[in-house]
mmCIF file of N, CA and C in Angstrom:
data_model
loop_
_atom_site.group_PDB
_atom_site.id
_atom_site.type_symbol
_atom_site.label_atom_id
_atom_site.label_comp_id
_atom_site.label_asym_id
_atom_site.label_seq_id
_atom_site.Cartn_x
_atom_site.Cartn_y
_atom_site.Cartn_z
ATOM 1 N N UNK A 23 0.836 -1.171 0.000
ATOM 2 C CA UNK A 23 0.000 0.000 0.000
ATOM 3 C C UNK A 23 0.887 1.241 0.000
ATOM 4 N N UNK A 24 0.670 2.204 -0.600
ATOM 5 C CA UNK A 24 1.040 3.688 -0.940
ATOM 6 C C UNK A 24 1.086 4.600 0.293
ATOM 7 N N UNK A 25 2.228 4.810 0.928
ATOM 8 C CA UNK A 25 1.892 5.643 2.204
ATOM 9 C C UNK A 25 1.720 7.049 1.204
ATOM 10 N N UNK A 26 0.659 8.061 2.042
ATOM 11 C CA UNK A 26 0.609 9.219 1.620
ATOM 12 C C UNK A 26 1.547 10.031 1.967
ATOM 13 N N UNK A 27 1.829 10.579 0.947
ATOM 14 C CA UNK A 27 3.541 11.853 0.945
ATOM 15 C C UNK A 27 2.721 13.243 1.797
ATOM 16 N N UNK A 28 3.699 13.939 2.443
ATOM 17 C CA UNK A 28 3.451 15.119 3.239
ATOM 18 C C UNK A 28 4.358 16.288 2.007
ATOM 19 N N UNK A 29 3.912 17.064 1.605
ATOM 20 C CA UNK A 29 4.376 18.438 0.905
ATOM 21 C C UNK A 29 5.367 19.298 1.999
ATOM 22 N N UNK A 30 6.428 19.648 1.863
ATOM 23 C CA UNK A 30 7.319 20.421 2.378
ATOM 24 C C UNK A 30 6.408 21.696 2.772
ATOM 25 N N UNK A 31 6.210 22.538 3.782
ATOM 26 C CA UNK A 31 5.360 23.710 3.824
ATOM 27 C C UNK A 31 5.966 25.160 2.847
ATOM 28 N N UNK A 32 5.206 25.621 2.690
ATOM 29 C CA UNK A 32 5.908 26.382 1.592
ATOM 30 C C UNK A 32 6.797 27.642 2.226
ATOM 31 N N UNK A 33 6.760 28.460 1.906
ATOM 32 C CA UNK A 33 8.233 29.208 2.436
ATOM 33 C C UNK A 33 6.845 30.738 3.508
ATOM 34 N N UNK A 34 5.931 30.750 3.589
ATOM 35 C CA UNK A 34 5.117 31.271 3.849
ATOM 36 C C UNK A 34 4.836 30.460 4.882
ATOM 37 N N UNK A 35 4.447 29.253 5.273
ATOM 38 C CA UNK A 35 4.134 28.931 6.638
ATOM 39 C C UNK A 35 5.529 28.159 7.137
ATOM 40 N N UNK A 36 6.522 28.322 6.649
ATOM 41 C CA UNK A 36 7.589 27.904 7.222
ATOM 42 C C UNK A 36 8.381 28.638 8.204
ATOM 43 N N UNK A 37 8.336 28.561 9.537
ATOM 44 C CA UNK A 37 8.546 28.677 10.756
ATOM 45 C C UNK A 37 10.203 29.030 10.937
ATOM 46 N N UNK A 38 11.055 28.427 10.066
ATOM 47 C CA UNK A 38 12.461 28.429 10.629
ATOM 48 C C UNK A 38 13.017 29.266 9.741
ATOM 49 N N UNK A 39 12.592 29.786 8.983
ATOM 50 C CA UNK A 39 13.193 31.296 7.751
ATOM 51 C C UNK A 39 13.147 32.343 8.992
ATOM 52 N N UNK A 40 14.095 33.232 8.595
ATOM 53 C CA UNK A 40 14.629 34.134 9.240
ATOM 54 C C UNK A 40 14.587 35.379 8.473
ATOM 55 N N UNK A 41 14.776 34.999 7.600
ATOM 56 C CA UNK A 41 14.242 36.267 5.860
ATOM 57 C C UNK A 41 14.207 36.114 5.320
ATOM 58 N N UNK A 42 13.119 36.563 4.866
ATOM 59 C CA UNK A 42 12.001 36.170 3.573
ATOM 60 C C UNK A 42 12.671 36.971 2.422
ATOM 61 N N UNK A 43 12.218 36.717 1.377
ATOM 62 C CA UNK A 43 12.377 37.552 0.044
ATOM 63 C C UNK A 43 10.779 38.762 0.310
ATOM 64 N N UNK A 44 11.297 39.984 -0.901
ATOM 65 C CA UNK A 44 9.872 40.651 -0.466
ATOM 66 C C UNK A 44 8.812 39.928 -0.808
ATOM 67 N N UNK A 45 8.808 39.253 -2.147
ATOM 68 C CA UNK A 45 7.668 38.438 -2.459
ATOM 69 C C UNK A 45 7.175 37.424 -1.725
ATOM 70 N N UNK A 46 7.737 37.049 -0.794
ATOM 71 C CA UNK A 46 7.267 36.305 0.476
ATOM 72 C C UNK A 46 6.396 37.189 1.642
ATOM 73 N N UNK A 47 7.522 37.935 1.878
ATOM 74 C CA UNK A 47 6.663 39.336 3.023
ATOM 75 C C UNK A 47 5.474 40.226 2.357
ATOM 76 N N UNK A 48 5.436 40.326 0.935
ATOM 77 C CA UNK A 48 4.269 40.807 0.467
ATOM 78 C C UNK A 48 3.328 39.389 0.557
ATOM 79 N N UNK A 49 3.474 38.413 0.127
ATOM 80 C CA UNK A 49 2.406 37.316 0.220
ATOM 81 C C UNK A 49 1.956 37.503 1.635
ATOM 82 N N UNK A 50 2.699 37.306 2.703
ATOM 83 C CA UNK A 50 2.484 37.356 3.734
ATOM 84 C C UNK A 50 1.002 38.488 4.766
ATOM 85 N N UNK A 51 1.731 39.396 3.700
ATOM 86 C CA UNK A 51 0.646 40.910 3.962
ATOM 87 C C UNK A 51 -0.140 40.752 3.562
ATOM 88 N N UNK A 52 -0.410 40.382 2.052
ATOM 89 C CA UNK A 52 -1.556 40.267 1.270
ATOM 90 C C UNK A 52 -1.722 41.199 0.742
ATOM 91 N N UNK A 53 -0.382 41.429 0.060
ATOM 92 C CA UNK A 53 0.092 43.252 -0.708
ATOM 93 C C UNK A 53 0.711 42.639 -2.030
ATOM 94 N N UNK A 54 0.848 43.890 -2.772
ATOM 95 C CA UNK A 54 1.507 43.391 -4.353
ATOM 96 C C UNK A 54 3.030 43.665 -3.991
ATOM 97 N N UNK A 55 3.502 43.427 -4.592
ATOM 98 C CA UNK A 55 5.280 43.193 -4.473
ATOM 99 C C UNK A 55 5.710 44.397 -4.686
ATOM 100 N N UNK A 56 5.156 45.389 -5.527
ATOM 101 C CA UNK A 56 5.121 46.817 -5.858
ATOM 102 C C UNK A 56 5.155 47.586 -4.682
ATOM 103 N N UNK A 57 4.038 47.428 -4.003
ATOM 104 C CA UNK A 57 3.627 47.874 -2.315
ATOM 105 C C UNK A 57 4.539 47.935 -1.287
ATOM 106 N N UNK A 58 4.748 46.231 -1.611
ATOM 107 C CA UNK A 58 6.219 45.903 -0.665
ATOM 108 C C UNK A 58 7.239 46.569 -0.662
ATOM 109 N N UNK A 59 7.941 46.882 -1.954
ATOM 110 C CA UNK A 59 8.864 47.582 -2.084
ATOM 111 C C UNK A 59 8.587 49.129 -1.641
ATOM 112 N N UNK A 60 7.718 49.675 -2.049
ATOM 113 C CA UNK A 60 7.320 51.152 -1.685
ATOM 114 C C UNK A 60 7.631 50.877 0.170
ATOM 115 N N UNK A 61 6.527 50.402 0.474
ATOM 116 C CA UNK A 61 7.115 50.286 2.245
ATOM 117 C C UNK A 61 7.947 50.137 2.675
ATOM 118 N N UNK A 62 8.882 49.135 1.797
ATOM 119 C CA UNK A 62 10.370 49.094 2.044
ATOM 120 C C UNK A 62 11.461 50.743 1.908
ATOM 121 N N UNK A 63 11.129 51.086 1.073
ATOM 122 C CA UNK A 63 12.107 52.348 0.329
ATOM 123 C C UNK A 63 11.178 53.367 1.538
ATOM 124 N N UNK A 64 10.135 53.703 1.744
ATOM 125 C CA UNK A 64 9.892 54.373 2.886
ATOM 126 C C UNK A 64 10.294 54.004 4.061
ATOM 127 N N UNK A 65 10.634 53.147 4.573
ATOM 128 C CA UNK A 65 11.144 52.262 6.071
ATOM 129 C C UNK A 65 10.313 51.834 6.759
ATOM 130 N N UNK A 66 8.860 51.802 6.086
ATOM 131 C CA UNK A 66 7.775 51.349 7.412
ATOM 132 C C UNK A 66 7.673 50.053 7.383
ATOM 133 N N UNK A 67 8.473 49.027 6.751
ATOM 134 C CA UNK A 67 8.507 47.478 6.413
ATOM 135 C C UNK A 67 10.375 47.298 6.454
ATOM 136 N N UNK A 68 10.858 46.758 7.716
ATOM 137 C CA UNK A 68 12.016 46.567 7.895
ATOM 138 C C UNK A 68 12.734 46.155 6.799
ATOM 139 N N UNK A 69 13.567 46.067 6.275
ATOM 140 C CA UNK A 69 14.314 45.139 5.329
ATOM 141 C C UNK A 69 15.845 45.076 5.746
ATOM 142 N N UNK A 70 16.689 44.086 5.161
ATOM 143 C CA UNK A 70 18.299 44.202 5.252
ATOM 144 C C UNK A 70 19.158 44.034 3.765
ATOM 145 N N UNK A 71 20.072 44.344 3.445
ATOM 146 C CA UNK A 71 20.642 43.993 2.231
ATOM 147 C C UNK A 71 21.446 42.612 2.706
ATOM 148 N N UNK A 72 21.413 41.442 1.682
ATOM 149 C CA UNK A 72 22.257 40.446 1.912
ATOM 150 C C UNK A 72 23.029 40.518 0.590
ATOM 151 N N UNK A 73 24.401 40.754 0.501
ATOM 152 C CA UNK A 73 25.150 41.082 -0.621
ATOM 153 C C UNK A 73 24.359 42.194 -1.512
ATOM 154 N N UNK A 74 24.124 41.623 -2.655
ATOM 155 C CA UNK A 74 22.931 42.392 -3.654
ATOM 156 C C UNK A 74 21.308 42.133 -3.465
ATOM 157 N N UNK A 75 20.885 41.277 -2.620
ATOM 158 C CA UNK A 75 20.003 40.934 -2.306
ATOM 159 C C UNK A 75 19.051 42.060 -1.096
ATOM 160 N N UNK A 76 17.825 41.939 -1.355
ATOM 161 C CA UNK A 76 16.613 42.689 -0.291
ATOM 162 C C UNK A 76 16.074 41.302 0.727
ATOM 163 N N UNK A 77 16.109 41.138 1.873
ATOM 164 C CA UNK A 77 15.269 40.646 2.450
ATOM 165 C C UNK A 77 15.178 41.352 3.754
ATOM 166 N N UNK A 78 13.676 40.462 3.933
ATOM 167 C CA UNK A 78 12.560 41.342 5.014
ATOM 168 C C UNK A 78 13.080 40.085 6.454
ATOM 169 N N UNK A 79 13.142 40.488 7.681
ATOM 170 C CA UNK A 79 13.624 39.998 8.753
ATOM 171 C C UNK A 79 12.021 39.120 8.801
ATOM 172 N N UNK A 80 11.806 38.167 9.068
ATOM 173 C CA UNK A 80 11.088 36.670 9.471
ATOM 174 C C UNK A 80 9.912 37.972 10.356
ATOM 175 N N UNK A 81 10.065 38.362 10.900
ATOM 176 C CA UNK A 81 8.975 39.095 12.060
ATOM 177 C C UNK A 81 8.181 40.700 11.487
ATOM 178 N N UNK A 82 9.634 40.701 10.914
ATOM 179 C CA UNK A 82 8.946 42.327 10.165
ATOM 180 C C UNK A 82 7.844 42.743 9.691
ATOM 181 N N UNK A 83 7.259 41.546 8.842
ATOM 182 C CA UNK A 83 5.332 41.601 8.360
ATOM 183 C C UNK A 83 4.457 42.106 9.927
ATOM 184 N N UNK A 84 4.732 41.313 10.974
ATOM 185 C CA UNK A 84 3.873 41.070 12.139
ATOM 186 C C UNK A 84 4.116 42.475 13.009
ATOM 187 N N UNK A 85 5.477 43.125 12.738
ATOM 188 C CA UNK A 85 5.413 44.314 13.342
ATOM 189 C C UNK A 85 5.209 45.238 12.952
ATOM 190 N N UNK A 86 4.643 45.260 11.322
ATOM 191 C CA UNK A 86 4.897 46.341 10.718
ATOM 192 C C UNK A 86 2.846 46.660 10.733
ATOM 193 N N UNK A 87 1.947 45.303 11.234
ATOM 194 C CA UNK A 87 0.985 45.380 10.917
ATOM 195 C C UNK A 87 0.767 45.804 12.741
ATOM 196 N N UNK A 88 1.750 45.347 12.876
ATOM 197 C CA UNK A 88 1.423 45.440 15.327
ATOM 198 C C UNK A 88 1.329 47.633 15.098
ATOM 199 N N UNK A 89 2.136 47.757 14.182
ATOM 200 C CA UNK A 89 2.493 49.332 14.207
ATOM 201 C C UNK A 89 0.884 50.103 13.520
ATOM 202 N N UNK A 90 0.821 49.458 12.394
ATOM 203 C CA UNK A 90 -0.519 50.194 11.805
ATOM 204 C C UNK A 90 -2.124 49.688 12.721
ATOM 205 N N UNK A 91 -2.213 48.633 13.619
ATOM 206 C CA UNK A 91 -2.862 48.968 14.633
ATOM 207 C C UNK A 91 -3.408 49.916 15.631
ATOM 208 N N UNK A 92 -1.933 50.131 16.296
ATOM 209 C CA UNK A 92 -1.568 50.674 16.950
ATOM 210 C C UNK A 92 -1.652 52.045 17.047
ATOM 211 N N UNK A 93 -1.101 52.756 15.080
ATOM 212 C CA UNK A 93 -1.969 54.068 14.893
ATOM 213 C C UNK A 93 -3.295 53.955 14.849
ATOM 214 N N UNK A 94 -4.100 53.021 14.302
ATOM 215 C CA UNK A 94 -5.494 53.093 13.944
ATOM 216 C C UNK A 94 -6.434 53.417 15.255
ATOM 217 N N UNK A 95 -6.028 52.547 16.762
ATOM 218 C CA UNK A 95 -6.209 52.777 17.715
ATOM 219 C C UNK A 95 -6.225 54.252 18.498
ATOM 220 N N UNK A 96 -4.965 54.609 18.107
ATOM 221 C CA UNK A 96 -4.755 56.427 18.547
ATOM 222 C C UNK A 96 -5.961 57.294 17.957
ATOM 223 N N UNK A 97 -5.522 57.220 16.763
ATOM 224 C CA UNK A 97 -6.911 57.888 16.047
ATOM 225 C C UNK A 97 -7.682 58.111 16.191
#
């Protein structure tokens, strides 16, 4: 009998990434990659350079949405 195969989780619910690509942290948001970058080049979406590379720190989505709460609340 055929044991059923388990799918690797995709890079979006995967737990042990540390930084994402933006197209991950925009999936994440539920933003266009366009967006991402704009938030990025403004600073309200953390990012780091790795060599020539953009990535977003593993937590940065969750704080960047803990922050726009947080104003919405003041308001």
């Amino acid at each position: 009998m055929d044991e059923p195969t388990t799918l690797p989780p995709t890079a979006t619910e995967d737990a042990t990434l540390v930084l994402l690509t933006v197209e991950e942290a925009a999936r994440r948001l539920r933003i266009g990659r366009t967006t991402c970058y704009a938030l990025i080049r403004t600073g309200e979406l953390e990012s780091v350079p790795v060599g020539r590379l953009r990535r977003v720190p593993a937590d940065a989505p969750a704080a960047y949405v803990t922050r726009l709460r947080t104003a919405q609340r003041a308001a």
